Amino acid sequence: MGPRALLLLLLSFLAPWATKALRPALRALGSLHLPTNPTSLPAVAKNYSVLYFQQKALAGHLHTCIIQLNRSKTPLVDHFGFNTVKTFNQRYLVADKYWKKNGGSILFYTGNEGDIIWFCNNTGFMWDVAEELKAMLVFAEHRYYGESLPFGDNSFKDSRHLNFLTSEQALADFAELIKHLKRAIPGAENQPVIAIGGSYGGMLAAWFRMKYPHMAVGALAASAPIWQFEDLVPCGVFMKIVTTDFRKSGPHCSESIRRSWDAINRLSNTGSGLQWLSGALHLCSPLTSQDIQHLKDWISETWVNLAMVDYPYASNFLQPLPAWPIKVICQYLKNPNVSDSLLLQNIFQALNVYYNYSGQVKCLNISETATSSLGTLGWSYQACTEVVMPFCTNGVDDMFEPHSWNLKELSDECFEQWGVRPRPSWITTMYGGKNISSHTNIVFSNGELDPWSGGGVTKDITDTLVAVTISEGAHHLDLRAKNALDPTSVLLARALEVRHMKNWIRDFYDRAGKQH
């Protein structure tokens, strides 16, 4: 597996890629097996009235998140140049059932790499705290994802168009949108804004507070690996956490997975072995010798996804899954000291929990791993430019085949596909790396089960740059809707997050009162 394939495998939390070159990496760096048509999704907060916000009017009462396309004040394609005034339509969602013009607040979701309706329907925390914070909820779609395409259907056909797909441009979009909302909605002008996001969206929330502190009084950055760059953390930390999750979930579970790679290699050496392997894994298409690396990448990605969605209750975040899915899977992987054929039959049983828990799937497709509500081309480009996160494995501290981090190979692969080369140090130059103590009012939350926590802020930096750790938490569990099976650790985390947000809101109004 090349470095770009490994990077993409880990980086896209978020959508299945149709080809090996476009495999996912951060599923929501943030984030359910949902219908391809996002408008058919159920709302997380079904008791909420959700609104269309059409230009300057609020109207409509429906049962789920409603789209508002801001066409009256469209953002610039390039915020940092002066020789073009081209604009595009950025999609965003607004809900204001519990919003109060007096003493209220605006919770602003910094959209990440996917369709904003998907994030709206799967960030239940915001809906759950809206009444307590008297909050208007705004979900802003990230440029080049969903329907917010600066060049329409041609957005990905010309690398010159993709030059405007950066985190800096996206943050500027958010800033312009907040300015517009405060101008257009009576009562919103003098209200505090709190940025909220998970995974890549969490990184954006933190960076927005850093770069636009006058626009947002604080930020909740959930599962945000802002330090997964350059050598700020060891390149192997991500896969080591994945392995720990499996090792703790069942006896010999991680060792069975570790031994499966050589078993696949041995069985795939012959035509009859490939045929047997295709049947044993119930694959939709027969394997060829050229497919084996892709097969192993697909299996690896499955284990990674399971670590991210190891939730304490049944869920359908990336696929329909049972509660504590890794424990269920590890029931099939208790004995690594068996024949290759029996070991791989056990691997199939484990894979089948992830891909066929509903019992409706007739065969396994190694080109599919999760929801199609996430962006593919856009994230592939970002992973080749500024979101360059080093990953590696050694097969000793982790349960995967050894793969070293090779920046040159990544650079060559990116240049071949996109005509660009990565800038691995740009993110730390732009946002400070670990030198962020001058900033204030950011809560970084991380679950100990989440492999992305290895690149996150897990210890307090200052009194106002606070780390919240969720011992039984997978990927941004705290942003999900409250559930009767939530562990105490996430209940305490959410309570602490709300307390910080209340303090930011109170301080905002205290300062405003003194100024008047």
Coordinates of C-alpha atoms in Angstrom, one line a residue:
M1 CA 0.0 0.0 0.0
G2 CA 1.5 3.3 -1.0
P3 CA 1.6 6.3 1.4
R4 CA -1.2 8.1 -0.3
A5 CA -3.4 5.0 -0.1
L6 CA -2.6 4.6 3.6
L7 CA -3.2 8.3 4.2
L8 CA -6.5 8.2 2.4
L9 CA -7.5 5.0 4.2
L10 CA -7.0 6.8 7.5
L11 CA -8.0 10.3 6.6
S12 CA -11.5 10.4 5.2
F13 CA -13.8 9.7 8.0
L14 CA -15.9 9.9 6.3
A15 CA -17.4 7.9 2.4
P16 CA -16.7 5.0 0.3
W17 CA -14.3 5.5 -2.6
A18 CA -15.2 3.9 -5.9
T19 CA -11.6 3.1 -6.7
K20 CA -8.4 2.1 -4.8
A21 CA -6.9 5.5 -5.5
L22 CA -9.8 7.2 -3.8
R23 CA -10.2 5.1 -0.6
P24 CA -11.5 7.0 2.5
A25 CA -9.4 8.2 5.3
L26 CA -11.2 10.2 8.0
R27 CA -14.8 9.1 8.0
A28 CA -15.9 12.9 9.3
L29 CA -12.2 14.0 9.7
G30 CA -16.2 13.6 10.5
S31 CA -18.1 10.9 10.3
L32 CA -23.5 6.2 9.3
H33 CA -24.9 4.1 6.7
L34 CA -27.4 6.5 5.2
P35 CA -29.4 6.6 2.0
T36 CA -27.7 8.2 -1.0
N37 CA -30.5 10.8 -1.1
P38 CA -29.9 12.8 2.0
T39 CA -33.3 14.5 1.9
S40 CA -34.9 11.3 3.0
L41 CA -33.0 11.1 6.2
P42 CA -34.8 11.3 9.6
A43 CA -34.0 14.2 11.8
V44 CA -32.2 13.6 15.0
A45 CA -34.4 15.9 17.0
K46 CA -37.8 14.9 15.7
N47 CA -39.7 17.2 18.1
Y48 CA -38.0 20.3 16.7
S49 CA -39.6 22.5 14.1
V50 CA -37.1 23.0 11.4
L51 CA -37.2 26.0 9.0
Y52 CA -36.4 27.2 5.6
F53 CA -34.5 30.4 5.9
Q54 CA -35.0 32.1 2.5
Q55 CA -33.0 35.2 2.1
K56 CA -34.4 37.4 4.9
A57 CA -37.5 35.5 5.8
L58 CA -38.2 32.5 8.0
A59 CA -41.0 30.2 7.0
G60 CA -42.2 26.7 7.0
H61 CA -42.7 23.9 9.5
L62 CA -41.4 20.4 8.6
H63 CA -40.3 17.3 10.4
T64 CA -36.6 17.3 9.6
C65 CA -33.6 19.6 8.8
I66 CA -34.5 21.9 6.0
I67 CA -32.1 23.4 3.6
Q68 CA -31.6 27.1 3.2
L69 CA -29.7 28.2 0.1
N70 CA -28.3 31.7 0.6
R71 CA -28.5 33.2 -2.8
S72 CA -28.8 36.8 -2.0
K73 CA -25.3 37.1 -0.6
T74 CA -23.1 34.5 -2.2
P75 CA -19.5 34.0 -0.9
L76 CA -16.5 34.7 -3.0
V77 CA -14.7 31.8 -4.6
D78 CA -11.4 33.4 -3.6
H79 CA -11.4 35.5 -0.4
F80 CA -7.7 36.3 -0.6
G81 CA -7.4 37.7 -4.1
F82 CA -8.6 41.0 -5.6
N83 CA -8.8 40.3 -9.3
T84 CA -12.0 38.3 -9.3
V85 CA -15.5 38.7 -7.9
K86 CA -16.8 35.2 -8.9
T87 CA -19.2 33.9 -6.3
F88 CA -21.0 30.6 -5.6
N89 CA -24.0 29.4 -3.6
Q90 CA -23.1 28.0 -0.2
R91 CA -25.7 25.8 1.4
Y92 CA -26.5 26.1 5.1
L93 CA -29.2 25.0 7.4
V94 CA -31.0 27.0 10.2
A95 CA -33.2 25.9 13.0
D96 CA -34.5 28.4 15.6
K97 CA -37.3 26.7 17.7
Y98 CA -35.5 27.5 21.0
W99 CA -33.6 30.6 19.9
K100 CA -34.2 33.7 22.0
K101 CA -33.5 37.2 20.7
N102 CA -32.8 38.3 24.3
G103 CA -29.9 36.5 25.9
G104 CA -29.7 33.8 23.2
S105 CA -26.8 32.4 21.2
I106 CA -25.8 30.9 17.9
L107 CA -24.3 27.4 17.7
F108 CA -22.5 27.3 14.3
Y109 CA -21.5 23.9 12.9
T110 CA -18.4 24.2 10.8
G111 CA -19.2 21.7 8.1
N112 CA -16.6 19.2 7.0
E113 CA -16.1 16.9 4.1
G114 CA -19.6 15.9 3.1
D115 CA -23.2 16.7 2.7
I116 CA -24.3 19.2 5.4
I117 CA -27.7 17.5 5.8
W118 CA -25.9 14.3 6.9
F119 CA -24.0 16.3 9.6
C120 CA -27.2 18.1 10.6
N121 CA -29.0 14.8 11.2
N122 CA -26.1 13.3 13.1
T123 CA -25.0 16.0 15.5
G124 CA -27.7 15.4 18.1
F125 CA -25.8 17.2 20.8
M126 CA -26.5 20.6 19.3
W127 CA -30.3 19.8 19.1
D128 CA -30.2 18.5 22.7
V129 CA -28.7 21.7 24.2
A130 CA -30.5 24.2 22.0
E131 CA -33.2 25.0 24.5
E132 CA -30.8 25.3 27.4
L133 CA -28.6 27.7 25.5
K134 CA -31.5 29.6 23.9
A135 CA -29.7 28.8 20.7
M136 CA -30.2 29.2 17.0
L137 CA -28.6 26.2 15.2
V138 CA -26.7 26.9 12.0
F139 CA -25.0 24.1 9.9
A140 CA -22.7 25.5 7.2
E141 CA -21.7 23.4 4.3
H142 CA -18.0 23.2 3.4
R143 CA -17.1 24.4 -0.1
Y144 CA -16.6 21.7 -2.7
Y145 CA -18.9 19.3 -0.8
G146 CA -22.6 18.5 -1.0
E147 CA -24.2 21.1 -3.1
S148 CA -21.7 24.0 -2.4
L149 CA -19.7 23.6 -5.5
P150 CA -17.9 26.8 -6.6
F151 CA -17.7 25.7 -10.2
G152 CA -20.7 23.5 -10.4
D153 CA -20.3 20.2 -12.2
N154 CA -16.8 21.4 -13.3
S155 CA -15.5 21.9 -9.8
F156 CA -13.3 18.8 -10.0
K157 CA -12.5 18.8 -13.7
D158 CA -9.8 21.4 -13.7
S159 CA -7.0 21.6 -11.1
R160 CA -7.1 25.4 -11.4
H161 CA -10.6 25.3 -10.0
L162 CA -9.5 23.1 -7.1
N163 CA -6.9 25.7 -6.1
F164 CA -9.6 27.3 -3.9
L165 CA -10.3 24.1 -1.9
T166 CA -8.5 24.9 1.3
S167 CA -9.3 25.1 5.0
E168 CA -8.4 28.9 4.9
Q169 CA -11.0 29.6 2.2
A170 CA -13.6 27.4 4.1
L171 CA -13.0 29.4 7.3
A172 CA -13.4 32.6 5.4
D173 CA -16.7 31.3 4.0
F174 CA -17.9 30.7 7.5
A175 CA -16.9 34.2 8.6
E176 CA -18.8 35.8 5.7
L177 CA -21.9 33.6 6.4
I178 CA -21.9 34.7 10.1
K179 CA -21.7 38.3 9.0
H180 CA -24.6 37.8 6.6
L181 CA -26.8 36.0 9.3
K182 CA -26.2 38.8 11.8
R183 CA -27.2 41.4 9.2
A184 CA -30.2 39.5 7.8
I185 CA -31.8 38.0 10.9
P186 CA -33.4 40.6 13.4
G187 CA -32.0 40.0 16.8
A188 CA -28.9 38.0 15.7
E189 CA -26.6 40.9 15.3
N190 CA -25.4 41.2 18.9
Q191 CA -25.4 37.5 19.9
P192 CA -22.5 35.3 20.7
V193 CA -21.5 32.6 18.2
I194 CA -19.9 29.3 19.3
A195 CA -18.2 27.1 16.6
I196 CA -18.8 23.4 16.9
G197 CA -17.5 20.6 14.8
G198 CA -16.3 17.0 14.9
S199 CA -13.3 15.4 13.3
Y200 CA -12.1 17.6 10.4
G201 CA -15.1 19.8 11.3
G202 CA -13.7 19.9 14.8
M203 CA -10.3 21.0 13.5
L204 CA -12.1 23.8 11.6
A205 CA -14.0 24.8 14.7
A206 CA -10.8 25.2 16.6
W207 CA -9.0 27.0 13.8
F208 CA -12.0 29.3 13.3
R209 CA -11.8 30.4 16.9
M210 CA -8.0 30.9 16.5
K211 CA -8.3 32.9 13.2
Y212 CA -11.5 34.7 13.8
P213 CA -11.8 35.3 17.6
H214 CA -13.9 38.3 17.0
M215 CA -16.5 36.2 15.2
A216 CA -16.8 33.3 17.7
V217 CA -16.6 33.5 21.4
G218 CA -15.5 29.9 21.7
A219 CA -15.3 26.5 20.0
L220 CA -16.0 22.9 20.8
A221 CA -13.6 20.8 18.8
A222 CA -14.6 17.1 19.1
S223 CA -12.2 14.4 18.0
A224 CA -10.1 17.0 16.2
P225 CA -6.6 15.7 15.4
I226 CA -5.0 19.1 15.0
W227 CA -1.6 17.6 15.9
Q228 CA -1.6 14.7 13.4
F229 CA 0.8 16.7 11.3
E230 CA 4.6 16.5 10.6
D231 CA 6.3 15.0 13.6
L232 CA 4.0 16.5 16.3
V233 CA 2.9 12.9 17.2
P234 CA 4.4 9.5 16.3
C235 CA 3.2 8.4 12.9
G236 CA 2.2 5.0 14.3
V237 CA -0.1 6.3 17.1
F238 CA -3.3 6.0 15.2
M239 CA -3.0 2.3 14.3
K240 CA -1.7 1.5 17.7
I241 CA -4.9 2.8 19.3
V242 CA -7.0 0.8 16.8
T243 CA -5.1 -2.3 17.8
T244 CA -5.5 -1.5 21.5
D245 CA -9.3 -1.3 21.0
F246 CA -9.3 -4.8 19.5
R247 CA -6.9 -6.3 22.0
K248 CA -9.0 -5.1 24.9
S249 CA -12.3 -6.3 23.4
G250 CA -11.5 -10.0 23.3
P251 CA -8.8 -12.5 24.0
H252 CA -6.4 -12.9 21.1
C253 CA -8.6 -10.8 18.8
S254 CA -5.8 -8.4 17.6
E255 CA -3.4 -11.4 17.2
S256 CA -5.9 -13.2 15.0
I257 CA -6.1 -10.1 12.8
R258 CA -2.3 -9.7 12.7
R259 CA -1.9 -13.3 11.5
S260 CA -4.6 -13.0 8.9
W261 CA -2.4 -11.0 6.5
D262 CA 0.1 -13.8 6.0
A263 CA -2.7 -16.2 5.7
I264 CA -4.2 -14.1 2.8
N265 CA -0.8 -13.9 1.2
R266 CA -0.2 -17.6 1.3
L267 CA -3.7 -18.5 0.0
S268 CA -3.5 -15.9 -2.8
N269 CA -0.4 -17.4 -4.3
T270 CA -2.4 -19.9 -6.5
G271 CA -5.4 -19.6 -8.7
S272 CA -7.3 -22.2 -6.6
G273 CA -6.4 -20.2 -3.5
L274 CA -7.8 -17.0 -5.0
Q275 CA -11.0 -18.9 -5.9
W276 CA -11.3 -20.3 -2.4
L277 CA -10.7 -16.9 -0.8
S278 CA -13.3 -15.2 -3.0
G279 CA -15.9 -17.8 -1.9
A280 CA -14.8 -17.9 1.8
L281 CA -15.2 -14.1 2.1
H282 CA -18.4 -14.1 0.1
L283 CA -17.1 -11.4 -2.3
C284 CA -19.3 -10.0 -5.0
S285 CA -16.5 -10.4 -7.6
P286 CA -13.8 -13.0 -7.9
L287 CA -10.3 -12.0 -6.8
T288 CA -7.3 -11.7 -9.1
S289 CA -3.8 -11.5 -7.9
Q290 CA -3.9 -7.8 -8.6
D291 CA -6.7 -7.4 -6.1
I292 CA -5.0 -8.7 -3.0
Q293 CA -3.5 -5.5 -1.8
H294 CA -6.8 -3.8 -2.3
L295 CA -8.5 -6.6 -0.4
K296 CA -6.2 -6.1 2.5
D297 CA -6.6 -2.4 2.4
W298 CA -10.4 -2.9 2.5
I299 CA -10.2 -5.2 5.5
S300 CA -7.8 -2.8 7.3
E301 CA -10.2 0.0 6.7
T302 CA -13.0 -2.0 8.2
W303 CA -11.1 -2.5 11.4
V304 CA -10.3 1.2 11.5
N305 CA -13.9 2.1 10.9
L306 CA -15.0 -0.2 13.7
A307 CA -12.6 1.5 16.1
M308 CA -14.1 4.9 15.2
V309 CA -17.7 3.7 15.7
D310 CA -17.3 1.4 18.7
Y311 CA -20.4 3.0 20.4
P312 CA -22.1 1.6 23.5
Y313 CA -25.4 1.2 21.7
A314 CA -26.7 0.0 18.3
S315 CA -26.0 2.6 15.6
N316 CA -25.9 3.1 11.9
F317 CA -23.2 5.7 11.7
L318 CA -21.1 4.1 9.0
Q319 CA -23.1 0.8 8.8
P320 CA -25.9 -0.7 10.9
L321 CA -24.0 -2.1 13.9
P322 CA -24.7 -3.7 17.3
A323 CA -23.7 -2.1 20.6
W324 CA -20.0 -2.4 21.2
P325 CA -19.4 -3.9 17.8
I326 CA -15.7 -4.7 18.3
K327 CA -16.7 -7.0 21.2
V328 CA -19.2 -8.8 19.0
I329 CA -16.6 -9.2 16.2
C330 CA -13.9 -10.4 18.6
Q331 CA -16.1 -13.4 19.5
Y332 CA -15.2 -14.8 16.1
L333 CA -11.5 -14.1 16.5
K334 CA -10.5 -15.9 19.8
N335 CA -8.1 -18.4 18.3
P336 CA -5.2 -17.3 16.1
N337 CA -3.5 -20.7 16.2
V338 CA -5.7 -22.3 13.5
S339 CA -5.2 -23.2 9.9
D340 CA -5.2 -20.4 7.3
S341 CA -8.5 -21.5 5.9
L342 CA -10.3 -21.6 9.3
L343 CA -8.7 -18.2 10.3
L344 CA -10.0 -16.6 7.2
Q345 CA -13.4 -18.1 7.7
N346 CA -13.4 -16.5 11.1
I347 CA -12.3 -13.2 9.5
F348 CA -15.3 -13.4 7.2
Q349 CA -17.7 -13.9 10.2
A350 CA -16.1 -10.7 11.7
L351 CA -16.4 -8.7 8.5
N352 CA -20.0 -9.9 8.1
V353 CA -20.9 -8.2 11.4
Y354 CA -19.9 -4.9 9.9
Y355 CA -21.2 -5.3 6.4
N356 CA -24.2 -7.5 7.0
Y357 CA -25.5 -7.0 10.5
S358 CA -29.0 -6.3 9.0
G359 CA -28.8 -9.7 7.2
Q360 CA -29.8 -8.1 3.9
V361 CA -26.5 -8.3 2.1
K362 CA -25.9 -11.2 -0.3
C363 CA -22.2 -10.6 -0.9
L364 CA -19.4 -8.3 0.2
N365 CA -18.1 -5.5 -2.1
I366 CA -14.5 -4.6 -1.4
S367 CA -15.1 -1.2 -3.0
E368 CA -17.7 -0.1 -0.4
T369 CA -17.1 0.5 3.3
A370 CA -19.5 3.3 4.5
T371 CA -21.9 6.0 3.7
S372 CA -21.9 7.8 0.3
S373 CA -22.9 11.1 2.0
L374 CA -19.3 12.1 2.3
G375 CA -17.1 13.8 -0.3
T376 CA -14.6 11.6 -2.2
L377 CA -12.8 13.7 -4.8
G378 CA -12.6 16.8 -2.5
W379 CA -11.0 14.9 0.3
S380 CA -8.6 13.1 -1.9
Y381 CA -7.4 16.5 -3.2
Q382 CA -7.1 18.0 0.4
A383 CA -5.1 15.0 1.5
C384 CA -2.7 15.8 -1.4
T385 CA -2.3 19.5 -0.5
E386 CA -2.5 20.7 3.0
V387 CA -4.1 17.9 5.1
V388 CA -1.0 15.8 5.0
M389 CA -1.0 13.5 8.0
P390 CA 1.8 11.0 8.4
F391 CA 0.7 7.4 9.2
C392 CA 2.8 4.3 9.5
T393 CA 2.5 0.7 10.9
N394 CA 5.2 -1.7 12.1
G395 CA 3.3 -5.0 12.7
V396 CA 4.6 -5.2 16.2
D397 CA 3.0 -2.4 18.2
D398 CA -0.1 -2.7 15.9
M399 CA -2.0 -5.6 14.2
F400 CA -1.3 -4.4 10.6
E401 CA 1.3 -5.2 8.0
P402 CA 4.3 -2.9 8.2
H403 CA 4.1 0.3 6.1
S404 CA 6.5 3.2 6.5
W405 CA 5.6 6.8 5.9
N406 CA 7.0 7.9 2.5
L407 CA 6.4 11.6 1.7
K408 CA 8.2 11.4 -1.7
E409 CA 6.0 8.6 -2.9
L410 CA 2.9 10.4 -1.7
S411 CA 4.0 13.5 -3.5
D412 CA 4.5 11.6 -6.8
E413 CA 1.1 9.9 -6.5
C414 CA -0.6 13.3 -5.8
F415 CA 1.2 14.9 -8.7
E416 CA 0.1 12.1 -11.1
Q417 CA -3.5 12.5 -10.1
W418 CA -4.0 16.2 -9.4
G419 CA -0.9 17.9 -10.7
V420 CA -0.1 19.2 -7.2
R421 CA 2.4 18.3 -4.5
P422 CA 1.7 18.3 -0.8
R423 CA 2.9 21.0 1.6
P424 CA 3.3 18.9 4.8
S425 CA 4.3 21.9 7.0
W426 CA 1.7 24.4 5.9
I427 CA -1.0 23.5 8.4
T428 CA 1.4 23.9 11.4
T429 CA 2.6 27.2 9.8
M430 CA -0.9 28.4 9.4
Y431 CA -2.4 27.3 12.7
G432 CA 0.5 27.0 15.0
G433 CA 1.0 23.3 15.7
K434 CA 1.5 22.9 19.4
N435 CA 2.2 26.6 19.9
I436 CA -1.3 27.6 20.5
S437 CA -1.3 28.8 24.1
S438 CA -2.0 32.4 23.1
H439 CA -5.5 31.4 22.1
T440 CA -8.5 31.0 24.4
N441 CA -11.9 29.4 24.8
I442 CA -11.5 26.1 23.0
V443 CA -12.7 22.8 24.4
F444 CA -11.0 19.8 22.8
S445 CA -12.9 16.6 23.4
N446 CA -11.5 13.1 22.6
G447 CA -12.6 9.6 23.3
E448 CA -10.0 7.1 24.4
L449 CA -11.3 4.5 22.0
D450 CA -11.0 6.8 19.1
P451 CA -7.8 6.4 17.1
W452 CA -7.9 10.0 16.2
S453 CA -7.3 10.9 19.8
G454 CA -3.6 10.2 19.2
G455 CA -3.4 13.4 17.2
G456 CA -5.7 15.4 19.4
V457 CA -5.3 17.7 22.4
T458 CA -5.7 15.4 25.4
K459 CA -4.3 17.6 28.2
D460 CA -5.2 21.1 29.2
I461 CA -2.9 23.7 27.7
T462 CA -4.2 26.7 29.7
D463 CA -7.2 27.4 31.8
T464 CA -9.2 28.2 28.7
L465 CA -7.7 25.7 26.2
V466 CA -9.3 22.7 27.9
A467 CA -9.1 18.9 27.1
V468 CA -12.0 16.7 27.9
T469 CA -11.4 12.9 27.8
I470 CA -14.1 10.4 27.4
S471 CA -12.8 7.0 28.6
E472 CA -15.5 5.0 26.9
G473 CA -15.8 7.2 23.9
A474 CA -15.2 6.5 20.2
H475 CA -15.2 9.1 17.4
H476 CA -17.0 12.3 18.6
L477 CA -19.4 10.3 20.7
D478 CA -20.2 13.5 22.6
L479 CA -21.6 15.2 19.5
R480 CA -24.1 12.3 19.0
A481 CA -27.6 12.6 20.4
K482 CA -28.1 11.6 24.0
N483 CA -28.9 7.9 24.5
A484 CA -30.1 5.9 27.5
L485 CA -27.0 3.7 27.1
D486 CA -24.5 6.6 27.2
P487 CA -21.7 5.9 29.6
T488 CA -21.1 8.2 32.5
S489 CA -17.9 9.5 30.9
V490 CA -19.8 11.1 28.0
L491 CA -22.5 12.5 30.2
L492 CA -19.9 14.2 32.3
A493 CA -18.1 15.4 29.1
R494 CA -21.2 17.0 27.7
A495 CA -22.0 18.6 31.0
L496 CA -18.5 20.2 31.1
E497 CA -18.8 21.3 27.5
V498 CA -22.1 23.0 28.2
R499 CA -20.7 24.7 31.3
H500 CA -17.9 26.2 29.3
M501 CA -20.3 27.4 26.6
K502 CA -22.5 29.0 29.2
N503 CA -19.4 30.8 30.6
W504 CA -18.5 32.1 27.2
I505 CA -22.0 33.3 26.6
R506 CA -22.2 35.0 30.0
D507 CA -18.8 36.7 29.5
F508 CA -19.9 38.0 26.1
Y509 CA -23.0 39.6 27.6
D510 CA -21.1 40.9 30.6
R511 CA -18.6 42.7 28.3
A512 CA -21.5 44.0 26.1
G513 CA -23.2 45.4 29.1
K514 CA -20.1 47.2 30.3
Q515 CA -19.6 48.7 26.9
H516 CA -23.1 50.2 27.0

